[in-house]
Coordinates of C-alpha atoms in Angstrom, one line a residue:
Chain A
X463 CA 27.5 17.1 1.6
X464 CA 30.4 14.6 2.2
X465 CA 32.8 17.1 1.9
X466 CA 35.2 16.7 4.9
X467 CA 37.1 19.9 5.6
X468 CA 34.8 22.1 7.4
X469 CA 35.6 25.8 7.6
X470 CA 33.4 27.8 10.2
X471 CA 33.5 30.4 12.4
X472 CA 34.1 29.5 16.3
X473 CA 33.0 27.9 18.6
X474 CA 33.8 24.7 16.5
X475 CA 31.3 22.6 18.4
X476 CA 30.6 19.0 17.1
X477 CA 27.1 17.9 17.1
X478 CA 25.8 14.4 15.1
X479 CA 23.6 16.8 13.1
X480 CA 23.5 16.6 9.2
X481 CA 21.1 17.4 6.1
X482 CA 20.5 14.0 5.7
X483 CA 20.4 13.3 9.8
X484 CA 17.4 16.0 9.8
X485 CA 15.5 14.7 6.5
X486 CA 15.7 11.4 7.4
X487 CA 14.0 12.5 10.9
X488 CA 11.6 14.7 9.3
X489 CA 10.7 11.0 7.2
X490 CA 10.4 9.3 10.1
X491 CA 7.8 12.1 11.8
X492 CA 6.0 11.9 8.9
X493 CA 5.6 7.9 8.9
X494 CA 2.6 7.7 11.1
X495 CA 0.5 10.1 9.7
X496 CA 1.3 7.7 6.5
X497 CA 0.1 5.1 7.5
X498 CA -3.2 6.4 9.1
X499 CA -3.5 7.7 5.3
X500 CA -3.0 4.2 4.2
X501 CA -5.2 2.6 7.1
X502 CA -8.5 5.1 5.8
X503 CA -7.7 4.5 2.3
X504 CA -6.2 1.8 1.6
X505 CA -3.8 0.3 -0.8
X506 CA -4.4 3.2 -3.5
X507 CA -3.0 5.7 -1.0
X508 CA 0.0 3.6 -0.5
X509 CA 0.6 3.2 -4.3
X510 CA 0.5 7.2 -4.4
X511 CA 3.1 7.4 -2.1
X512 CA 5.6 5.2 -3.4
X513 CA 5.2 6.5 -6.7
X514 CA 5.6 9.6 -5.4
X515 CA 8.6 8.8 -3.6
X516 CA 10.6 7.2 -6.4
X517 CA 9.6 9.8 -9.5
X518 CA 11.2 12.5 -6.6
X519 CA 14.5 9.9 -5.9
X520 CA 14.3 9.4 -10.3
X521 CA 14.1 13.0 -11.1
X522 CA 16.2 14.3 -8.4
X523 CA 19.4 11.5 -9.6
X524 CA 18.5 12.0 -13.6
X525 CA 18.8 15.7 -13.3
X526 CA 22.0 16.0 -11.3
X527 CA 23.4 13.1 -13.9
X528 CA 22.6 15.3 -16.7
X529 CA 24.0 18.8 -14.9
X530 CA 27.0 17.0 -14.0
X531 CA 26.5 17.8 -10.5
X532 CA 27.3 15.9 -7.1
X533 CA 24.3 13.3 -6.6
X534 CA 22.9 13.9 -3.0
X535 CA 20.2 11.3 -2.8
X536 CA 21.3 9.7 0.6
X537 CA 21.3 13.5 2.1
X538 CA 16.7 12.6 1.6
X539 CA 15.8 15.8 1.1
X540 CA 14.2 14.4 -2.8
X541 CA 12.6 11.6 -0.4
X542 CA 11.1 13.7 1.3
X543 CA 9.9 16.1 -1.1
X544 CA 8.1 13.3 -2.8
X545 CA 6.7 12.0 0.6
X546 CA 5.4 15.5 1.0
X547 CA 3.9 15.8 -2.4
X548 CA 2.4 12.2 -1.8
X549 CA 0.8 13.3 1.2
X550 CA -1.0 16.5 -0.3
X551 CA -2.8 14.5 -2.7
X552 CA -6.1 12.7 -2.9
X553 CA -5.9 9.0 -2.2
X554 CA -7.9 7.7 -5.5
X555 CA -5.5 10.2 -8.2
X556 CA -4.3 8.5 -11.0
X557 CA -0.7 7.2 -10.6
X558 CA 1.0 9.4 -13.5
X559 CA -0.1 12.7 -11.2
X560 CA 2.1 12.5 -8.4
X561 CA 4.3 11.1 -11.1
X562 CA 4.6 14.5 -12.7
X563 CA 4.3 16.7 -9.8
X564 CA 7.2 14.8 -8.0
X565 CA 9.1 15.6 -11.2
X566 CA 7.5 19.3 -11.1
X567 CA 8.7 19.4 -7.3
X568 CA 12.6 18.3 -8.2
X569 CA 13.1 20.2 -11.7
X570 CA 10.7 23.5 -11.5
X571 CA 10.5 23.6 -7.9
X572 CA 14.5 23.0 -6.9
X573 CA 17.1 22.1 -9.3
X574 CA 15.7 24.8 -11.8
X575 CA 17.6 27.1 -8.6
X576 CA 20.2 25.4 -7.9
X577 CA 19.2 22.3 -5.6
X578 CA 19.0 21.8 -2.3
X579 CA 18.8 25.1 0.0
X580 CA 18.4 27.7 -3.5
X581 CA 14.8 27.3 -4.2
X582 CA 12.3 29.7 -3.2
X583 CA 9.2 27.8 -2.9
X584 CA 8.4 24.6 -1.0
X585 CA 8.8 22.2 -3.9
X586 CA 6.7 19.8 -2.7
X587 CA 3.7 22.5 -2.3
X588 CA 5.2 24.4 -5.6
X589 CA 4.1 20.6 -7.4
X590 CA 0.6 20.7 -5.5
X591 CA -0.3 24.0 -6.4
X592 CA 1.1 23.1 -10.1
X593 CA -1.3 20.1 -10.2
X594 CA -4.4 22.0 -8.9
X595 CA -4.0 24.3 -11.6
X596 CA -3.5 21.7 -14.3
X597 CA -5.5 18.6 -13.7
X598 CA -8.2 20.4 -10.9
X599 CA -10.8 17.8 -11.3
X600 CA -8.0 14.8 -10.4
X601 CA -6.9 16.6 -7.4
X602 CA -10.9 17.6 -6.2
X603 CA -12.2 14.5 -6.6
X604 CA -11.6 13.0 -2.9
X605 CA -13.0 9.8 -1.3
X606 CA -14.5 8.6 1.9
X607 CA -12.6 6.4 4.3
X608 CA -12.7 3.2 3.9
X609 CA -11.7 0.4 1.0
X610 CA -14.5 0.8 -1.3
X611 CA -13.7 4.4 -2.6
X612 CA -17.0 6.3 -2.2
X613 CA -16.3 9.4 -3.3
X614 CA -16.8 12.3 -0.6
X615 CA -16.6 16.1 -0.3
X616 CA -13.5 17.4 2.5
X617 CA -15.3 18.7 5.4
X618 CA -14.1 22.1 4.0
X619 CA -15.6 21.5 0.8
X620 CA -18.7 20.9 1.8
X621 CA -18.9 23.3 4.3
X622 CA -17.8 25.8 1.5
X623 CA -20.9 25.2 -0.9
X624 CA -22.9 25.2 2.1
X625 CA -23.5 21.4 1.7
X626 CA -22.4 19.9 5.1
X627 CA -24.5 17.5 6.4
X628 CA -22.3 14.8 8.0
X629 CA -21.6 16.1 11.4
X630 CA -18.4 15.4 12.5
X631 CA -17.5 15.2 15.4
X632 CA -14.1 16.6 16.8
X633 CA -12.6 13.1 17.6
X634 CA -13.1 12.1 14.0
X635 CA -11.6 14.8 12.9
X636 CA -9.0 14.3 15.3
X637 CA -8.5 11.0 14.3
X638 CA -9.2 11.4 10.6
X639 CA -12.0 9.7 9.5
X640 CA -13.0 12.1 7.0
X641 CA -12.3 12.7 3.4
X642 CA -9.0 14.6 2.5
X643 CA -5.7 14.4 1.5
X644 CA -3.9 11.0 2.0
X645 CA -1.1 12.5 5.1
X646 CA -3.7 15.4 6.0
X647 CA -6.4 13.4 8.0
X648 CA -4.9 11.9 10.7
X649 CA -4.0 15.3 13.3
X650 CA -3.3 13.2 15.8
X651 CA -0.5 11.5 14.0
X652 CA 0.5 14.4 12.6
X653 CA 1.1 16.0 16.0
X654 CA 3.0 12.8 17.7
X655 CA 5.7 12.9 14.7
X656 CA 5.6 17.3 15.3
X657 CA 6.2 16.3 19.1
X658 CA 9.4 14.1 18.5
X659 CA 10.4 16.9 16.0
X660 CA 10.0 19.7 18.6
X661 CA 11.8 17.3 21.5
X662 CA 14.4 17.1 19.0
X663 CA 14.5 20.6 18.6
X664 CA 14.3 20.0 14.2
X665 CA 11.6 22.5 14.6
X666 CA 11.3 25.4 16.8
X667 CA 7.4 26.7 18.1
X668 CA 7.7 30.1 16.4
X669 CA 6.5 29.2 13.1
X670 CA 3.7 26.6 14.0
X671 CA 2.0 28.2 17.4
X672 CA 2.0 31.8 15.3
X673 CA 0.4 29.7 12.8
X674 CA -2.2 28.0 14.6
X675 CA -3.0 30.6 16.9
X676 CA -3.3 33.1 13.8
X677 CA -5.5 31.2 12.4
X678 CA -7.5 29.9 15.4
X679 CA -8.2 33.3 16.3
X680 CA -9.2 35.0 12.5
X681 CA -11.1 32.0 12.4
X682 CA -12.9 32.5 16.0
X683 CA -13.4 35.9 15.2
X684 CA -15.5 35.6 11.5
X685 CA -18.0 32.9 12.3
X686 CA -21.0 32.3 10.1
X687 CA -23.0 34.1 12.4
X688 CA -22.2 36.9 13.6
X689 CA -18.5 38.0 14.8
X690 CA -16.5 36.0 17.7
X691 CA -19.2 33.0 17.0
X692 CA -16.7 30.6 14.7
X693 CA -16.1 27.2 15.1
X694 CA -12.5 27.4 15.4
X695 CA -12.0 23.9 16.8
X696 CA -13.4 22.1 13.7
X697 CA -11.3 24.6 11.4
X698 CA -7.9 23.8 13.0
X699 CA -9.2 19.9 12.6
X700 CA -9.9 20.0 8.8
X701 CA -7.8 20.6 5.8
X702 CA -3.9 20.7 5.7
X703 CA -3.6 23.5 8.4
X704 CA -1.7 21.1 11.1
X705 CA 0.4 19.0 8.4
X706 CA 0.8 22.4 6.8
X707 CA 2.0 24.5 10.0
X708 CA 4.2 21.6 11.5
X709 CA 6.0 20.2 8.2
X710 CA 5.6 22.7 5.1
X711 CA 6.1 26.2 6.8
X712 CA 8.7 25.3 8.8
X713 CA 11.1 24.2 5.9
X714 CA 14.4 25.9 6.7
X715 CA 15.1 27.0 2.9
X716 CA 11.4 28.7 2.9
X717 CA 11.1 30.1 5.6
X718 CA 12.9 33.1 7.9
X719 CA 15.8 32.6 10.5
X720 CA 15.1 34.8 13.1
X721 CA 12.5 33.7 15.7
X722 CA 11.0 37.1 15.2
X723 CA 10.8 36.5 11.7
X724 CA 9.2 33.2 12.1
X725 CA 6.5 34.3 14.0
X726 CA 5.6 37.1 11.5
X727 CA 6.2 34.4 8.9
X728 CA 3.5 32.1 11.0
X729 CA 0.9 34.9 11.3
X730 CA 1.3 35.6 8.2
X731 CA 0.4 32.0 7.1
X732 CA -2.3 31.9 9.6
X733 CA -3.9 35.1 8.1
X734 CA -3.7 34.3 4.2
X735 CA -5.1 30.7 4.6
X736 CA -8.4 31.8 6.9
X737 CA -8.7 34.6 3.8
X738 CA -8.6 31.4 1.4
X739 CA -10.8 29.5 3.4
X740 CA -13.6 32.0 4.4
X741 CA -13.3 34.7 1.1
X742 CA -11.6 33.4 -1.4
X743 CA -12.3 30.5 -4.2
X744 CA -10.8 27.4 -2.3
X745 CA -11.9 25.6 0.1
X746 CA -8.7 24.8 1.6
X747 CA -6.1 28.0 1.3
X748 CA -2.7 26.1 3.1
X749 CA -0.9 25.3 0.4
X750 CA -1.3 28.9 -1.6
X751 CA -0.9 30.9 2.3
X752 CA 2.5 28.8 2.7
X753 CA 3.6 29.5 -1.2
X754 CA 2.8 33.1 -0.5
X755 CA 4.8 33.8 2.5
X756 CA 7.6 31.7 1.0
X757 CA 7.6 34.7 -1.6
X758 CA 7.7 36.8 1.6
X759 CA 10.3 35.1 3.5
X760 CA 13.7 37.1 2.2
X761 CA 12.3 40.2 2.8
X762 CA 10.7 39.3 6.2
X763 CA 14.6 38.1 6.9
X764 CA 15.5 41.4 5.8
X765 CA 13.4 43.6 8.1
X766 CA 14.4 41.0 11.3
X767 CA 17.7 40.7 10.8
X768 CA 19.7 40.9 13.9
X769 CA 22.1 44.1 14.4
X770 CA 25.7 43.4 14.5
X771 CA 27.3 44.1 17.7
X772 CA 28.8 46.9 18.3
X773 CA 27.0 48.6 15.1
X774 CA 23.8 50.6 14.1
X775 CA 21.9 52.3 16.8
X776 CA 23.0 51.8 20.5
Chain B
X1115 CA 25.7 42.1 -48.8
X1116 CA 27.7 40.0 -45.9
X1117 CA 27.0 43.1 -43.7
X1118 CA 23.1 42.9 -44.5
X1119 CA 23.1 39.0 -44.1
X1120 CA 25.0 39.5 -40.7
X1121 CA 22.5 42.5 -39.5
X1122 CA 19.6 40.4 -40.1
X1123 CA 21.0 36.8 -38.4
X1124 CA 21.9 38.3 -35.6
X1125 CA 18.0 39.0 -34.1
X1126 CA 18.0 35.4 -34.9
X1127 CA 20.2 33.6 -32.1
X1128 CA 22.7 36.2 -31.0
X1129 CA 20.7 38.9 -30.4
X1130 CA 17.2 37.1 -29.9
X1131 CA 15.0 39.5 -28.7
X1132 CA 12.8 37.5 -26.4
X1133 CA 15.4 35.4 -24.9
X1134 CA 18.6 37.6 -25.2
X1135 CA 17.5 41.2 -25.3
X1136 CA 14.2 39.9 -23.3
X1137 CA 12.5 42.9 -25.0
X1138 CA 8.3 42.6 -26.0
X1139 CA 7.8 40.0 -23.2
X1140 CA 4.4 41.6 -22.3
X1141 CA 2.9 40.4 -25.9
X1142 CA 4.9 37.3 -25.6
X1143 CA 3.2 35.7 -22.3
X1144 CA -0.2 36.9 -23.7
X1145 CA -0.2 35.7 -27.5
X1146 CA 1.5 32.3 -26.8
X1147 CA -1.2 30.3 -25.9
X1148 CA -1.7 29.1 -29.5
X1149 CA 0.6 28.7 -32.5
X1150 CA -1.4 30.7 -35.1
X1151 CA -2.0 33.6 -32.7
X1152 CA 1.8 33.5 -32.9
X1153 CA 1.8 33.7 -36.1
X1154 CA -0.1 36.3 -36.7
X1155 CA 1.6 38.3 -34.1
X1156 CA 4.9 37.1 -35.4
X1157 CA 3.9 38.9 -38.5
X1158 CA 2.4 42.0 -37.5
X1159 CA 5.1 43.2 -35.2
X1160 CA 7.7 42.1 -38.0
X1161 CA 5.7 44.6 -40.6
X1162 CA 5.8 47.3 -38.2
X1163 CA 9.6 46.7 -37.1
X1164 CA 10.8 46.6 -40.9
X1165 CA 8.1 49.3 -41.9
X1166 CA 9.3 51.7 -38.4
X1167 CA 13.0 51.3 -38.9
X1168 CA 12.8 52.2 -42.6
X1169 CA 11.1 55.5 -42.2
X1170 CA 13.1 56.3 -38.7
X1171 CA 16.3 55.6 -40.3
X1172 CA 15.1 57.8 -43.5
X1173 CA 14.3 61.0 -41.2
X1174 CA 16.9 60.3 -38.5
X1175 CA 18.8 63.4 -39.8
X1176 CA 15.3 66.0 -39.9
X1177 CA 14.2 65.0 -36.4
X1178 CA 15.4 67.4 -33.7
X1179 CA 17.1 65.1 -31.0
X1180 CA 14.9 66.2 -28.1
X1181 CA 11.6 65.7 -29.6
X1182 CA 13.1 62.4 -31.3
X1183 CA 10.3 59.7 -29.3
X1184 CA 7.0 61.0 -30.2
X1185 CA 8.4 61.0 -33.4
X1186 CA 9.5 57.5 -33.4
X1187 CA 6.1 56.6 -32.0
X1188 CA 4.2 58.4 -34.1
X1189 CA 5.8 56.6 -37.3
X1190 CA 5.7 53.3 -35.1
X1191 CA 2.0 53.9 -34.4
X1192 CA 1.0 54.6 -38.2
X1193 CA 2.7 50.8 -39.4
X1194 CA 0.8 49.5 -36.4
X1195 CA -2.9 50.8 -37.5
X1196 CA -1.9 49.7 -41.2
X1197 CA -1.5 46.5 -39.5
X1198 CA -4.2 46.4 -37.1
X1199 CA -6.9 47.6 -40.1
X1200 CA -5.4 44.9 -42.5
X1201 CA -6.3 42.5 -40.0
X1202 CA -9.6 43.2 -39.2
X1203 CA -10.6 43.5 -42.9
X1204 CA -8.9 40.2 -43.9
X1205 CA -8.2 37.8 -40.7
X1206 CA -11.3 39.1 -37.9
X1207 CA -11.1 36.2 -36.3
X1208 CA -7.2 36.6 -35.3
X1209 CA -7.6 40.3 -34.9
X1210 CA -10.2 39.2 -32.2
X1211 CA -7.9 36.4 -30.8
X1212 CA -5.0 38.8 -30.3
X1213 CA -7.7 41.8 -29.2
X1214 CA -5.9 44.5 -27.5
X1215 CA -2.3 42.9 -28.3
X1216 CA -2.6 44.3 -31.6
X1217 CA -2.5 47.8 -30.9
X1218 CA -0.4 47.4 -28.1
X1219 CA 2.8 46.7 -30.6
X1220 CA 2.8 50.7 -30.1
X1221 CA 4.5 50.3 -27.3
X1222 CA 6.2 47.0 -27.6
X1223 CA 9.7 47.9 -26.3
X1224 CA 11.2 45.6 -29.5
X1225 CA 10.3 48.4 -32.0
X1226 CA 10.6 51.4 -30.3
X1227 CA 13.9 49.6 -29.0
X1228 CA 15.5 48.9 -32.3
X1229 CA 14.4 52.7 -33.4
X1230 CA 16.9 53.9 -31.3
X1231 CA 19.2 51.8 -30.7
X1232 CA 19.7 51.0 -34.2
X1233 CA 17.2 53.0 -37.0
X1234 CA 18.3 56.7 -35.7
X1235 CA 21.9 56.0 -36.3
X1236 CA 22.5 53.6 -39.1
X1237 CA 21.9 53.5 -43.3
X1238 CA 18.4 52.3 -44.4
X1239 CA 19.1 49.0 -46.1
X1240 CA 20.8 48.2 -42.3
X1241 CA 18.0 49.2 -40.3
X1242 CA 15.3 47.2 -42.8
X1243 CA 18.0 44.1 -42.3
X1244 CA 18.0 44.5 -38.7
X1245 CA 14.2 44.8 -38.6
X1246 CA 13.6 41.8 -40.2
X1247 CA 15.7 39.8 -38.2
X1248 CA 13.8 41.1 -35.2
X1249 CA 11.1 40.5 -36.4
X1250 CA 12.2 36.6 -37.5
X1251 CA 13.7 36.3 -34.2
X1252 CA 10.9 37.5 -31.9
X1253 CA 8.3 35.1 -34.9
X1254 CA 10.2 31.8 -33.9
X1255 CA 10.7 32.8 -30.3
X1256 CA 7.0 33.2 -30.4
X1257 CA 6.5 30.2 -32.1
X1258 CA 8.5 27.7 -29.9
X1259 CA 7.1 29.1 -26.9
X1260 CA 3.4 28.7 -28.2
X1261 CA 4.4 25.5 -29.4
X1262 CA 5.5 24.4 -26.0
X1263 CA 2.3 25.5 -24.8
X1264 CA -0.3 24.8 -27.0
X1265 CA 0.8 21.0 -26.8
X1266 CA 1.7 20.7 -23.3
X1267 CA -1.3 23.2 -22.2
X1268 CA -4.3 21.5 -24.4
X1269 CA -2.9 18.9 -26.4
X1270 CA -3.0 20.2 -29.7
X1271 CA -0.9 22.1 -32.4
X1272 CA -2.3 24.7 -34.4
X1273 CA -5.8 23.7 -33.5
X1274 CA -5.5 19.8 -34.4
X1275 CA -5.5 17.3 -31.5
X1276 CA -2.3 15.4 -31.0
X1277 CA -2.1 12.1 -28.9
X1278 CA -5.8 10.7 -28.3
X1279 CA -5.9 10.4 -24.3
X1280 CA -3.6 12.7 -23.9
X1281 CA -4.6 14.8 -20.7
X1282 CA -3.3 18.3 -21.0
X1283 CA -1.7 19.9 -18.2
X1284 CA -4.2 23.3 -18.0
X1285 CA -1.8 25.4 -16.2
X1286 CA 0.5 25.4 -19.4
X1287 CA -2.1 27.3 -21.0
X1288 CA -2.9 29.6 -18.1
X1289 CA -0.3 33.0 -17.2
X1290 CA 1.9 30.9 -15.1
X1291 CA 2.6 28.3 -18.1
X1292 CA 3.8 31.2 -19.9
X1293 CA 6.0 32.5 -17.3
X1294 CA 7.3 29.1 -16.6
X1295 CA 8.4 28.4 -20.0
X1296 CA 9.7 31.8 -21.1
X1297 CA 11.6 31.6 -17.6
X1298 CA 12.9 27.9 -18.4
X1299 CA 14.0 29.2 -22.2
X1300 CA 15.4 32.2 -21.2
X1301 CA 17.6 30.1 -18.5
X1302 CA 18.7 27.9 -21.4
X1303 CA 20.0 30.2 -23.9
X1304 CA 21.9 31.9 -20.9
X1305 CA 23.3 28.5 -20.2
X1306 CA 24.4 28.0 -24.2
X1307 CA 26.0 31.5 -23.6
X1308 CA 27.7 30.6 -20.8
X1309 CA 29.3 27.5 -22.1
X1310 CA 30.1 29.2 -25.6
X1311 CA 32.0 31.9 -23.8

């Protein structure tokens, strides 16, 4: 990263922007929709987070130590994979989970490729879907807001075995009291850090609108009763759909480069988690859409890629 | 002798089938989830490599060249019912632990690898050298990988309970804990090859 002669292709343009400049923004997004998580559920949320944050600095130093590679901590990317990981957990997990899945995220999930800009998968999400499958009661078990850790069904959940009978209404879901995942709850923080991320153009729309529409729609379409009579509102609300769309898909190692791409990529996304959701054994299908169409991604890139000028068909 | 020693260390390290010659990896993901299913695979495929290359390399000059592969199976298939009927009279319960992975050595691409690569071309007291050490080499593969597993994946090591507390990490004993690990091991000895060479 600190290498200092730069060889590119014209026009040599100078901009501030680094890896580190856009991680450490992404961080910053993210910090609000932390701290709602913290606000709803307390101190043990916080705890995950931090752990989660230094097993991902640990692993990610200890392993380039031991490969005799180039240590790239201050560049945040291991940061923010464990910020990530922390906030795709429950709040009330044992600490030594996002302990091991932050380590999961840095060795299976990136440095197993090659580090930084190699891996295939979405570490952080690679480390979630790792956990689920090992330890699934841990990562089920969620609690209600609040400090004295009632445990609590996610919306989802409950709506999946046909148990809901909260009704919440679309401000708290908005606002995120409800049970979930400790960055997941709070949409509305979510979408003032995606905001300053849009503004600052470290995201572009393709991947999220195709995303949110896709699934908006699919889930419009196959209500419980009867076609075209879903509640698409309260869908888009609950689970990890916005933290998903906004921070996880759009990863620029996971995810295509051409706009066209990206919006494939996005519908894509949008279509595998209502499937989850509505058909399939989860209640929440985010995390496995986005892994999928991760998988996708090279040979979506493939079919958009942009013809060379002056080549191919006129 | 030195030849024979060589023939049968190399299936060992050099030529490991299931990390170098990544041969017989459809068995290996499905058997691994336990040490003594291992084991018991370890040694049935090992009786039908040594028992296969002995009789292939024995007819290798009566068998017309075009019709040479059903042959080969045919031989191959033989060692494999000896094996698979030995087992169900004597071990029942690991015949029905490794169910349809027992016939299935048939066509594990080890033997009917080493048949032609090796047991249609080469003396007989070679091929049976070179089908033990296949068959040693793919047994300890086996074995470290179920190892790996059956601690990491529930706790334990052939059947008794390691660490009391311990919470096993599920997804170790699942498919993708056996991709995972044969993917990690097979990285590894690539690595050792890399910096030997």
């Amino acid at each position: 990263m600190e290498n200092k002669l730069i060889v590119a292709a014209a026009p040599h343009l100078h901009a501030r922007e680094s890896t580190a400049r856009i991680m450490w923004s992404v961080s910053l997004a993210l910090l609000p929709a932390g701290a709602a998580g913290v606000y709803f559920f307390g101190y043990a949320a916080l705890a995950v987070i931090i752990v989660s944050i230094a097993a991902a600095m640990v692993s990610e130093w200890l392993l380039q130590k031991l490969t005799r590679r180039q240590t790239t901590l201050s560049d945040g990317s291991a940061f923010l994979t464990g910020l990530l990981l922390a906030y795709n957990l429950p709040p009330g997990v044992p600490l030594w989970i996002p302990a091991i899945g932050a380590f999961f995220a840095i060795a299976v999930g990136k440095q197993i490729f090659g580090g930084l800009g190699q891996n295939i998968f979405n570490p952080a999400l690679a480390a979630r879907a790792f956990l689920m499958a090992s330890w699934p009661a841990y990562m089920t078990s969620f609690r209600a807001p609040g400090f004295d850790a009632v445990t609590s069904a996610t919306p989802l959940s409950a709506l999946k075995e046909g148990r809901l009978q909260q009704v919440y209404s679309y401000l708290d879901l908005f606002l995120g009291n409800k049970a979930g995942c400790i960055g997941e709850v709070c949409v509305a923080a979510l979408l003032a850090g995606a905001l300053f991320l849009l503004l600052r153009g470290y995201i572009t729309w393709h991947i999220p609108a195709a995303y949110l529409l896709t699934a908006g729609i699919m889930h419009y379409i196959f209500g419980p009763s009867g076609i075209f009579s879903g509640d698409w509102l309260f869908y888009l609300l609950s689970g990890g759909l916005v933290l998903g769309a906004f921070y996880m898909a759009t990863d620029y190692v996971t995810s295509p480069l051409t706009a066209k791409g990206q919006l494939i990529y996005g519908a894509g996304c949008g279509l595998l988690t209502v499937v989850i959701r509505l058909w399939g054994g989860y209640p929440e299908g985010t995390c496995y859409a986005i892994l999928m169409m991760n998988a996708a991604a090279p040979l979506i890139d493939r079919y958009t890629r942009r013809r060379i000028y002056g080549t191919g068909k006129v | 002798m030195i030849k024979l020693s060589a023939e049968f260390l190399k299936g060992i390290i050099k030529q490991n089938p299931i990390f170098v010659l990544a041969l017989g990896l459809c068995p290996v993901l499905a058997v691994s989830t336990s040490v003594s299913n291992a084991l018991g695979m370890g040694a049935a495929a090992t009786f039908v490599l040594v028992g296969s290359n002995g009789i292939i390399s024995l007819i290798k000059n009566v068998v017309p060249d075009k019709i040479r592969i059903p042959c080969f199976i045919i031989v191959i298939a033989t060692f494999v019912t000896i094996a698979e009927l030995v087992m169900k009279a004597y071990s029942p319960a690991l015949n029905r632990a490794l169910g349809i992975y027992v016939p299935l050595i048939v066509v594990n691409c080890i033997v009917l690898g080493r048949a032609e690569a090796f047991a249609s071309r080469r003396p007989l007291l070679d091929s049976l050298a070179d089908g033990l050490g296949m068959g040693a080499g793919f047994t300890l593969g086996l074995m470290l990988i179920s190892s790996i597993r059956e601690i990491s994946g529930s706790g334990k090591l052939l059947g008794y309970a390691l660490l009391p507390g311990f919470q096993p990490a599920l997804m170790m004993a699942l498919p993708p804990g056996a991709l995972l690990v044969i993917g990690v091991m097979l990285g590894f000895f690539n690595l050792l090859k890399g910096r030997k060479e």
